[in-house]
Amino acid sequence: MPETMSIAKARDAGAIGSQVILRGWVRTRRDSKAGFSFIELNDGSCFGNIQIIAGGELDNYESEVKRLSAGSSITVSGTVKESPGKGQATELQAEEVTVHGLADVETYPLQKKRHSFEFLRTIAHLRPRTNTFGAIARVRNCVCRSIHGFFQDEGFLYIHTPIITASDCEGAGEMFQVTTLDLANPPKKGPEIDFAEDFFDRPTFLPVSGQLDAEVFACSLGKAYTFGPTFRAENSNTSRHLAEFWMVEPEMAFFELDDNMDLAERFLKRIFRDVLDQCPEDMEFFNKRIDKTVLETLQGIVASRFVRLPYTEAIEILKNSGRKFDFPIDWGTDLQAEHERYLTERHFKCPVILYDYPRTIKPFYMRVNDDGRTVRAMDVLVPKVGEIIGGSQREERLDVLQERMAEQDLNAEDYWWYLDLRRYGTVPHSGFGLGLERVIQFITGMANIRDVLPFPRTPGSAEV
Ligand code: 4AD
Ligand code: MG
């Protein structure tokens, strides 16, 4: 009985001599004058295709095999042979080819020539059939597995935080509202909409972060992480912003800022190492076709130590750089992408963990330093992408936290449960958030964040 096999396995020399069944989508078909055809087949199990030799003796050679083109789907059974061709260990001598579906050459959008990523975004339902998007899907899968592997190995509990929330974690007000009210005719209380009539008896939103809920579990069970979709209604049309993205957020009781930085550095190195080990063929492709520095960069990072730099010193470096930035920089202003990139690409040429930011530019939950002006924030910055991690030690002192909330015009009553964590058995604790798409962008060298997830959501765009 032939074995149903993945193309990844059939491409390995170990498969030579096996009777196998392969299934997948045709990339190309070439006919030889000698009366047979070469079919390049891909099934998503690996970057490479397998070459299939389909001879004129097949019953359906003239009627079907010779009509196969890019995008057609087939099942082939046959024998794996050693390939005389270069760059491949094996090929398949077909004994039977079943055609599931042809793809009209006139209308199938993915023909041989290279398409722009902009064009491919308009056919998000077909772009996973290209080399680039297949490779991204496999790298993304590998990163997710690595994320769970890392935290499980470190003794963290995986928790699920809600997709509907009443609190604005980052306090920036960039939230999508969730409501069942009739928008054409909402209930009113005076001139205002009466959200007491809404499904949850209050205004609710999609979360910008799962951090506050993760803190609940860290402050009860020690170490927890949440990993899920987060949403931001910020109208920024940049190559690093999405309206819907995935974030992994660990939260650890008894961790101070240094422990938090150590964990973040160990975590990123584990992800990079796993991708280098588990996706060599995909990474070769990115290195060759997308960005010639990605392999060297990742290998370098795995072997080096991240720079750790207080915000105040970073401002000095930027001011003394002699550079004219589009956004002028001074103590108290937030760093823009151009500043982050200067530090990581020009000055240090490696990842940088910036910490101790001014309290005025960071959210209420970050722990205030003794100087009163800065908070125990940390951002991990990398070349090209800029910030991939944002985190902090959390404010565990009830009075200071209340003061910070008042300072940022937050209503303490809305956060009564969060304040309770400080009221009953408070502990020093810390955590951070890694943007999944940002880390995949960094690993693959893809220029636009819209091209590292299956179906990007950005302002004005939510089709497929
Ligand atoms: O720095 P941010 O806003 O931090 C938080 O939300 C914290 N509550 C996390 C925590 O401490 N648990 O976001 C964290 C990371 C950023 O560093 C970035 O990688 C990513 O999330 N991110 C985005 N990725 C894509 N599109 C956007 N619009 C993003 N906004 C943030
Ligand atoms: Mg941030």
Coordinates of N, CA, C and O in Angstrom, one line a residue, residues 296-452:
E296 N 22.3 36.7 9.3 CA 23.4 37.2 10.1 C 22.9 38.0 11.3 O 23.5 37.8 12.4
T297 N 21.9 38.8 11.2 CA 21.4 39.5 12.3 C 20.9 38.6 13.4 O 21.2 38.8 14.6
L298 N 20.1 37.6 13.0 CA 19.5 36.7 14.0 C 20.6 35.9 14.7 O 20.6 35.8 15.9
Q299 N 21.6 35.4 13.9 CA 22.7 34.6 14.5 C 23.5 35.5 15.5 O 23.8 35.1 16.5
G300 N 23.7 36.8 15.1 CA 24.5 37.7 15.9 C 23.7 38.0 17.2 O 24.3 38.0 18.3
I301 N 22.4 38.1 17.2 CA 21.7 38.5 18.4 C 21.6 37.3 19.3 O 21.8 37.5 20.5
V302 N 21.5 36.1 18.8 CA 21.4 35.0 19.7 C 22.7 34.9 20.5 O 22.7 34.4 21.7
A303 N 23.8 35.3 19.9 CA 25.1 35.2 20.6 C 25.5 36.4 21.4 O 26.6 36.4 22.0
S304 N 24.7 37.5 21.4 CA 25.2 38.7 22.0 C 24.3 39.1 23.1 O 23.3 38.6 23.4
R305 N 24.7 40.2 23.9 CA 23.9 40.7 25.0 C 23.3 42.0 24.5 O 23.9 42.8 23.8
F306 N 22.0 42.2 24.9 CA 21.3 43.4 24.5 C 21.9 44.6 25.3 O 22.2 44.4 26.5
V307 N 22.0 45.7 24.7 CA 22.4 46.9 25.4 C 21.2 47.3 26.3 O 20.0 47.3 25.9
R308 N 21.5 47.8 27.5 CA 20.4 48.3 28.4 C 20.8 49.7 28.7 O 21.9 50.0 29.2
L309 N 19.9 50.6 28.5 CA 20.2 52.0 28.5 C 19.0 52.9 29.1 O 17.9 52.7 28.6
P310 N 19.3 53.7 30.1 CA 18.2 54.5 30.6 C 17.8 55.5 29.5 O 18.6 56.0 28.8
Y311 N 16.5 55.8 29.5 CA 16.0 56.8 28.6 C 16.8 58.1 28.6 O 17.1 58.7 27.5
T312 N 17.1 58.6 29.8 CA 17.8 59.9 29.9 C 19.1 59.9 29.1 O 19.5 60.8 28.4
E313 N 19.9 58.7 29.1 CA 21.1 58.6 28.4 C 20.8 58.5 26.9 O 21.6 59.0 26.1
A314 N 19.7 57.9 26.5 CA 19.4 57.8 25.1 C 19.1 59.1 24.5 O 19.5 59.4 23.4
I315 N 18.5 60.0 25.3 CA 18.2 61.4 24.8 C 19.5 62.1 24.6 O 19.7 62.8 23.6
E316 N 20.4 61.9 25.5 CA 21.8 62.6 25.3 C 22.4 62.1 24.0 O 22.9 62.9 23.3
I317 N 22.4 60.8 23.8 CA 23.0 60.2 22.6 C 22.3 60.8 21.3 O 23.0 61.2 20.4
L318 N 21.0 60.9 21.4 CA 20.3 61.4 20.2 C 20.6 62.9 20.0 O 20.8 63.3 18.9
K319 N 20.6 63.6 21.1 CA 20.9 65.1 20.9 C 22.3 65.4 20.5 O 22.6 66.3 19.8
N320 N 23.3 64.5 20.9 CA 24.6 64.7 20.5 C 25.0 64.0 19.2 O 26.1 64.0 18.7
S321 N 24.0 63.4 18.5 CA 24.3 62.6 17.3 C 24.6 63.5 16.1 O 25.2 63.0 15.1
G322 N 24.3 64.8 16.2 CA 24.5 65.7 15.0 C 23.5 65.4 13.9 O 23.6 66.0 12.8
R323 N 22.5 64.6 14.1 CA 21.5 64.3 13.1 C 20.3 65.3 13.2 O 20.0 65.7 14.3
K324 N 19.8 65.5 12.1 CA 18.5 66.3 12.0 C 17.4 65.4 11.9 O 17.2 64.7 10.9
F325 N 16.6 65.2 13.0 CA 15.5 64.3 12.9 C 14.2 65.1 12.5 O 14.1 66.3 12.8
D326 N 13.3 64.4 11.9 CA 12.0 65.0 11.5 C 11.2 65.5 12.8 O 10.6 66.5 12.8
F327 N 11.3 64.6 13.8 CA 10.7 65.0 15.1 C 11.8 65.4 16.1 O 12.6 64.5 16.4
P328 N 11.9 66.7 16.5 CA 12.9 67.0 17.4 C 12.8 66.3 18.7 O 11.7 65.9 19.1
I329 N 13.9 66.0 19.4 CA 13.9 65.1 20.5 C 14.4 65.9 21.7 O 15.4 66.6 21.6
D330 N 13.8 65.8 22.9 CA 14.2 66.4 24.1 C 13.7 65.6 25.3 O 12.8 64.8 25.1
W331 N 14.3 65.7 26.4 CA 13.9 64.9 27.6 C 12.4 65.2 27.8 O 11.9 66.4 27.8
G332 N 11.6 64.2 27.9 CA 10.2 64.3 28.1 C 9.3 64.0 26.9 O 8.1 63.8 27.0
T333 N 10.0 63.9 25.7 CA 9.2 63.5 24.5 C 9.4 62.0 24.3 O 10.4 61.4 24.7
D334 N 8.4 61.5 23.6 CA 8.4 60.0 23.3 C 9.3 59.8 22.1 O 9.4 60.7 21.2
L335 N 10.0 58.7 22.0 CA 10.8 58.4 20.9 C 9.9 58.0 19.7 O 8.9 57.3 19.8
Q336 N 10.3 58.5 18.5 CA 9.7 58.2 17.3 C 10.5 57.0 16.6 O 11.6 56.8 17.0
A337 N 9.9 56.4 15.6 CA 10.6 55.3 14.9 C 12.0 55.7 14.5 O 13.0 55.0 14.6
E338 N 12.2 57.0 14.0 CA 13.5 57.4 13.5 C 14.5 57.4 14.6 O 15.7 57.1 14.4
H339 N 14.1 57.7 15.8 CA 15.0 57.8 17.0 C 15.4 56.3 17.4 O 16.5 56.0 17.7
E340 N 14.4 55.5 17.4 CA 14.6 54.1 17.8 C 15.6 53.5 16.8 O 16.5 52.7 17.2
R341 N 15.4 53.8 15.5 CA 16.2 53.2 14.5 C 17.6 53.7 14.6 O 18.6 53.0 14.4
Y342 N 17.8 55.0 14.9 CA 19.1 55.5 15.0 C 19.9 54.8 16.1 O 21.0 54.4 15.9
L343 N 19.2 54.6 17.2 CA 19.9 53.9 18.4 C 20.3 52.5 18.0 O 21.4 52.0 18.3
T344 N 19.4 51.7 17.4 CA 19.6 50.3 17.2 C 20.5 50.1 15.9 O 21.3 49.2 15.9
E345 N 20.2 50.9 14.9 CA 20.9 50.6 13.6 C 22.3 51.3 13.5 O 23.2 50.8 12.9
R346 N 22.3 52.6 14.0 CA 23.5 53.4 13.8 C 24.4 53.3 15.0 O 25.6 53.0 14.9
H347 N 23.9 53.6 16.2 CA 24.7 53.8 17.3 C 25.2 52.5 17.9 O 26.4 52.3 18.1
F348 N 24.2 51.6 18.3 CA 24.7 50.4 18.9 C 24.7 49.2 18.0 O 25.4 48.2 18.3
K349 N 24.0 49.2 16.9 CA 24.0 48.1 15.9 C 23.6 46.8 16.6 O 24.1 45.7 16.3
C350 N 22.6 46.8 17.5 CA 22.1 45.6 18.2 C 20.8 46.0 18.9 O 20.5 47.2 19.0
P351 N 20.1 45.0 19.4 CA 18.9 45.4 20.2 C 19.2 46.2 21.4 O 20.3 46.0 22.1
V352 N 18.3 47.1 21.8 CA 18.5 48.0 22.9 C 17.3 47.9 23.8 O 16.2 48.0 23.3
I353 N 17.5 47.7 25.1 CA 16.4 47.8 26.1 C 16.5 49.2 26.7 O 17.4 49.5 27.5
L354 N 15.6 50.1 26.4 CA 15.5 51.4 27.0 C 14.6 51.3 28.2 O 13.6 50.7 28.2
Y355 N 15.0 52.0 29.3 CA 14.2 51.9 30.5 C 14.2 53.2 31.3 O 15.0 54.1 30.9
D356 N 13.3 53.3 32.3 CA 13.2 54.5 33.1 C 12.8 55.7 32.3 O 13.5 56.7 32.1
Y357 N 11.6 55.6 31.7 CA 11.0 56.7 30.9 C 10.3 57.8 31.8 O 9.9 57.5 32.9
P358 N 10.2 59.0 31.2 CA 9.4 60.0 32.0 C 8.0 59.5 32.3 O 7.4 58.9 31.5
R359 N 7.5 59.8 33.5 CA 6.2 59.3 33.9 C 5.1 59.9 33.1 O 4.1 59.3 32.9
T360 N 5.4 61.1 32.5 CA 4.3 61.8 31.8 C 3.9 61.1 30.5 O 2.9 61.4 29.9
I361 N 4.8 60.3 29.9 CA 4.5 59.7 28.6 C 4.2 58.2 28.7 O 4.0 57.6 27.7
K362 N 4.1 57.7 29.9 CA 3.8 56.3 30.1 C 2.5 56.1 30.9 O 2.1 56.9 31.7
P363 N 1.9 54.9 30.7 CA 0.6 54.6 31.4 C 0.7 54.6 32.9 O 1.7 54.4 33.5
F364 N -0.5 54.7 33.5 CA -0.7 54.8 34.9 C -0.1 53.6 35.7 O 0.2 53.8 36.9
Y365 N 0.0 52.5 35.1 CA 0.3 51.3 35.9 C 1.8 51.1 36.1 O 2.2 50.1 36.8
M366 N 2.6 51.9 35.5 CA 4.1 51.7 35.7 C 4.6 52.2 37.0 O 4.2 53.3 37.4
R367 N 5.6 51.5 37.6 CA 6.0 51.9 38.9 C 6.9 53.2 38.9 O 7.8 53.3 38.1
V368 N 6.5 54.1 39.8 CA 7.2 55.4 39.9 C 8.6 55.2 40.6 O 8.7 54.5 41.6
N369 N 9.7 55.7 40.0 CA 11.0 55.6 40.6 C 11.1 56.7 41.7 O 10.3 57.6 41.8
D370 N 12.2 56.5 42.5 CA 12.4 57.4 43.7 C 12.6 58.8 43.2 O 12.3 59.8 44.0
D371 N 13.1 59.1 42.0 CA 13.3 60.4 41.5 C 11.9 61.2 41.3 O 11.9 62.4 41.1
G372 N 10.8 60.4 41.3 CA 9.5 61.0 41.1 C 9.2 61.4 39.6 O 8.1 61.6 39.3
R373 N 10.2 61.5 38.8 CA 10.0 61.9 37.4 C 9.9 60.8 36.4 O 9.5 61.0 35.3
T374 N 10.5 59.6 36.7 CA 10.6 58.6 35.8 C 9.8 57.3 36.3 O 9.6 57.2 37.5
V375 N 9.5 56.4 35.4 CA 8.8 55.2 35.8 C 9.6 54.0 35.3 O 10.4 54.1 34.3
R376 N 9.4 52.8 35.9 CA 10.2 51.6 35.6 C 9.6 50.9 34.3 O 9.2 49.8 34.3
A377 N 9.6 51.7 33.2 CA 9.2 51.2 32.0 C 10.4 50.6 31.2 O 11.5 51.0 31.5
M378 N 10.1 49.7 30.3 CA 11.2 49.2 29.4 C 10.6 48.9 28.1 O 9.5 48.3 27.9
D379 N 11.3 49.3 27.0 CA 10.9 49.0 25.7 C 12.1 48.2 25.0 O 13.3 48.7 25.2
V380 N 11.9 47.2 24.4 CA 12.9 46.5 23.6 C 12.9 47.0 22.2 O 11.9 46.8 21.5
L381 N 14.0 47.6 21.7 CA 14.0 48.1 20.3 C 15.0 47.3 19.5 O 16.0 46.8 20.0
V382 N 14.6 47.0 18.3 CA 15.5 46.3 17.4 C 15.7 47.1 16.0 O 14.8 47.9 15.7
P383 N 16.7 46.7 15.3 CA 17.0 47.4 14.0 C 15.8 47.3 13.1 O 15.1 46.3 13.1
K384 N 15.5 48.3 12.3 CA 14.5 48.3 11.3 C 13.0 48.4 11.8 O 12.3 49.2 11.3
V385 N 12.7 47.5 12.7 CA 11.3 47.5 13.2 C 11.1 48.5 14.3 O 10.0 49.1 14.5
G386 N 12.1 48.8 15.1 CA 11.9 49.6 16.3 C 11.4 48.8 17.5 O 11.9 47.8 17.8
E387 N 10.4 49.4 18.1 CA 9.9 48.7 19.4 C 9.2 47.4 19.1 O 8.2 47.3 18.3
I388 N 9.7 46.3 19.7 CA 8.9 45.1 19.6 C 8.3 44.6 20.9 O 7.4 43.8 20.9
I389 N 8.9 45.1 22.0 CA 8.4 44.8 23.3 C 8.2 46.1 24.1 O 9.0 47.0 24.0
G390 N 7.0 46.2 24.8 CA 6.8 47.2 25.7 C 6.4 46.6 27.1 O 5.6 45.7 27.1
G391 N 7.0 47.1 28.1 CA 6.7 46.5 29.4 C 7.1 47.4 30.6 O 7.6 48.5 30.4
S392 N 7.0 46.9 31.8 CA 7.4 47.6 33.0 C 7.3 46.8 34.2 O 6.7 45.7 34.2
Q393 N 7.9 47.4 35.3 CA 7.5 46.9 36.6 C 6.2 47.6 37.0 O 6.0 48.8 36.6
R394 N 5.3 47.0 37.6 CA 4.0 47.6 37.9 C 4.0 48.3 39.2 O 4.7 47.9 40.2
E395 N 3.2 49.3 39.3 CA 3.1 50.1 40.6 C 2.3 49.2 41.6 O 1.1 48.9 41.4
E396 N 3.0 48.8 42.7 CA 2.3 47.9 43.6 C 1.8 48.6 44.9 O 1.1 48.1 45.7
R397 N 2.2 50.0 45.0 CA 1.8 50.7 46.1 C 0.4 51.4 45.9 O 0.3 52.2 45.0
L398 N -0.6 51.1 46.7 CA -1.9 51.5 46.5 C -2.0 53.1 46.4 O -2.6 53.6 45.4
D399 N -1.4 53.8 47.3 CA -1.5 55.3 47.3 C -0.9 55.9 46.0 O -1.4 56.8 45.4
V400 N 0.3 55.4 45.6 CA 1.0 55.9 44.5 C 0.1 55.6 43.2 O 0.0 56.5 42.3
L401 N -0.4 54.4 43.2 CA -1.2 54.1 42.0 C -2.5 55.0 41.9 O -2.8 55.4 40.8
Q402 N -3.1 55.2 43.0 CA -4.3 56.1 43.0 C -3.9 57.5 42.5 O -4.7 58.1 41.8
E403 N -2.8 57.9 43.0 CA -2.3 59.3 42.6 C -2.1 59.3 41.1 O -2.5 60.3 40.4
R404 N -1.5 58.3 40.5 CA -1.2 58.2 39.1 C -2.5 58.2 38.3 O -2.6 58.7 37.2
M405 N -3.5 57.5 38.8 CA -4.7 57.4 38.1 C -5.4 58.7 38.0 O -6.0 59.1 37.0
A406 N -5.4 59.4 39.2 CA -6.0 60.8 39.2 C -5.3 61.7 38.2 O -5.9 62.4 37.5
E407 N -3.9 61.6 38.2 CA -3.1 62.4 37.3 C -3.5 62.2 35.9 O -3.4 63.1 35.0
Q408 N -3.9 61.0 35.5 CA -4.3 60.7 34.1 C -5.8 60.7 33.9 O -6.3 60.1 32.9
D409 N -6.5 61.3 34.8 CA -8.0 61.4 34.7 C -8.7 60.1 34.6 O -9.7 60.0 33.8
L410 N -8.2 59.1 35.2 CA -8.9 57.8 35.2 C -9.8 57.7 36.4 O -9.5 58.2 37.5
N411 N -11.0 57.1 36.2 CA -11.9 57.0 37.3 C -11.6 55.7 38.1 O -11.8 54.6 37.7
A412 N -11.1 55.9 39.4 CA -10.7 54.8 40.2 C -11.8 53.8 40.4 O -11.5 52.6 40.5
E413 N -13.0 54.2 40.4 CA -14.1 53.3 40.6 C -14.2 52.2 39.5 O -14.5 51.0 39.7
D414 N -13.8 52.6 38.3 CA -13.8 51.6 37.2 C -12.7 50.5 37.4 O -12.8 49.5 36.7
Y415 N -11.7 50.8 38.2 CA -10.6 49.9 38.3 C -10.5 49.4 39.8 O -9.5 49.0 40.2
W416 N -11.7 49.3 40.4 CA -11.7 48.9 41.8 C -11.1 47.5 42.0 O -10.3 47.3 43.0
W417 N -11.3 46.6 41.1 CA -10.7 45.3 41.2 C -9.2 45.3 41.0 O -8.5 44.5 41.7
Y418 N -8.7 46.2 40.2 CA -7.3 46.3 39.9 C -6.6 46.9 41.2 O -5.5 46.4 41.6
L419 N -7.3 47.8 41.8 CA -6.8 48.4 43.1 C -6.8 47.4 44.2 O -5.9 47.4 45.1
D420 N -7.8 46.5 44.2 CA -7.9 45.5 45.2 C -6.6 44.6 45.3 O -6.2 44.1 46.3
L421 N -6.0 44.4 44.1 CA -4.7 43.6 44.1 C -3.7 44.3 44.9 O -2.8 43.6 45.4
R422 N -3.7 45.6 45.0 CA -2.8 46.3 45.9 C -3.2 46.5 47.3 O -2.5 46.7 48.2
R423 N -4.5 46.3 47.5 CA -5.1 46.4 48.8 C -4.9 45.1 49.6 O -4.8 45.1 50.8
Y424 N -4.9 44.0 49.0 CA -4.8 42.7 49.6 C -3.6 41.9 49.1 O -3.6 41.4 48.1
G425 N -2.6 41.9 50.0 CA -1.4 41.0 49.6 C -0.7 41.5 48.4 O -0.3 40.7 47.5
T426 N -0.4 42.8 48.3 CA 0.3 43.4 47.2 C 1.7 42.8 47.1 O 2.3 42.5 48.1
V427 N 2.2 42.6 45.9 CA 3.6 42.2 45.7 C 4.2 43.0 44.5 O 3.5 43.4 43.6
P428 N 5.5 43.1 44.6 CA 6.2 43.7 43.4 C 6.0 42.7 42.3 O 6.0 41.5 42.4
H429 N 5.7 43.3 41.1 CA 5.5 42.4 39.9 C 5.7 43.2 38.6 O 5.7 44.4 38.6
S430 N 6.0 42.4 37.6 CA 6.4 43.0 36.3 C 5.9 42.2 35.2 O 5.5 41.0 35.3
G431 N 5.9 42.8 34.0 CA 5.4 42.1 32.8 C 5.7 42.9 31.5 O 6.2 44.0 31.6
F432 N 5.5 42.2 30.4 CA 5.7 43.0 29.1 C 4.8 42.4 28.1 O 4.1 41.3 28.3
G433 N 4.7 43.1 27.0 CA 3.9 42.6 25.8 C 4.8 42.6 24.6 O 5.5 43.5 24.3
L434 N 4.8 41.4 23.9 CA 5.5 41.3 22.6 C 4.5 41.3 21.5 O 3.6 40.5 21.5
G435 N 4.7 42.2 20.5 CA 3.8 42.2 19.3 C 4.3 41.1 18.4 O 5.4 41.1 17.9
L436 N 3.4 40.1 18.2 CA 3.7 38.9 17.3 C 4.1 39.4 15.9 O 5.1 38.9 15.4
E437 N 3.4 40.2 15.3 CA 3.6 40.6 13.9 C 4.9 41.4 13.9 O 5.7 41.3 12.9
R438 N 5.2 42.2 14.9 CA 6.5 43.0 14.9 C 7.7 42.0 14.9 O 8.7 42.2 14.2
V439 N 7.6 41.0 15.7 CA 8.7 40.0 15.8 C 8.9 39.2 14.5 O 10.0 38.9 14.1
I440 N 7.7 38.9 13.9 CA 7.8 38.2 12.6 C 8.4 39.1 11.5 O 9.2 38.7 10.7
Q441 N 8.0 40.3 11.5 CA 8.6 41.3 10.6 C 10.1 41.4 10.8 O 10.8 41.3 9.8
F442 N 10.5 41.4 12.0 CA 12.0 41.5 12.3 C 12.7 40.2 11.8 O 13.7 40.3 11.1
I443 N 12.1 39.1 12.1 CA 12.8 37.8 11.7 C 12.9 37.7 10.2 O 13.9 37.3 9.7
T444 N 11.8 38.0 9.5 CA 11.7 37.7 8.0 C 12.3 38.9 7.2 O 12.6 38.7 6.0
G445 N 12.4 40.0 7.8 CA 12.8 41.2 7.0 C 11.7 41.8 6.1 O 12.0 42.7 5.3
M446 N 10.5 41.3 6.3 CA 9.4 41.9 5.5 C 9.2 43.4 5.8 O 9.2 43.7 7.0
A447 N 9.1 44.2 4.8 CA 9.1 45.6 5.0 C 7.7 46.1 5.6 O 7.7 47.1 6.4
N448 N 6.6 45.4 5.3 CA 5.3 45.9 5.7 C 4.7 44.9 6.6 O 4.5 43.7 6.3
I449 N 4.2 45.3 7.8 CA 3.6 44.5 8.8 C 2.3 43.8 8.2 O 1.9 42.7 8.7
R450 N 1.7 44.4 7.2 CA 0.5 43.8 6.6 C 0.8 42.5 5.9 O -0.2 41.8 5.6
D451 N 2.0 42.2 5.7 CA 2.4 41.0 4.9 C 2.9 39.9 5.9 O 3.4 38.9 5.4
V452 N 2.7 40.0 7.2 CA 3.2 38.9 8.0 C 2.0 38.3 8.8 O 2.3 37.5 9.7

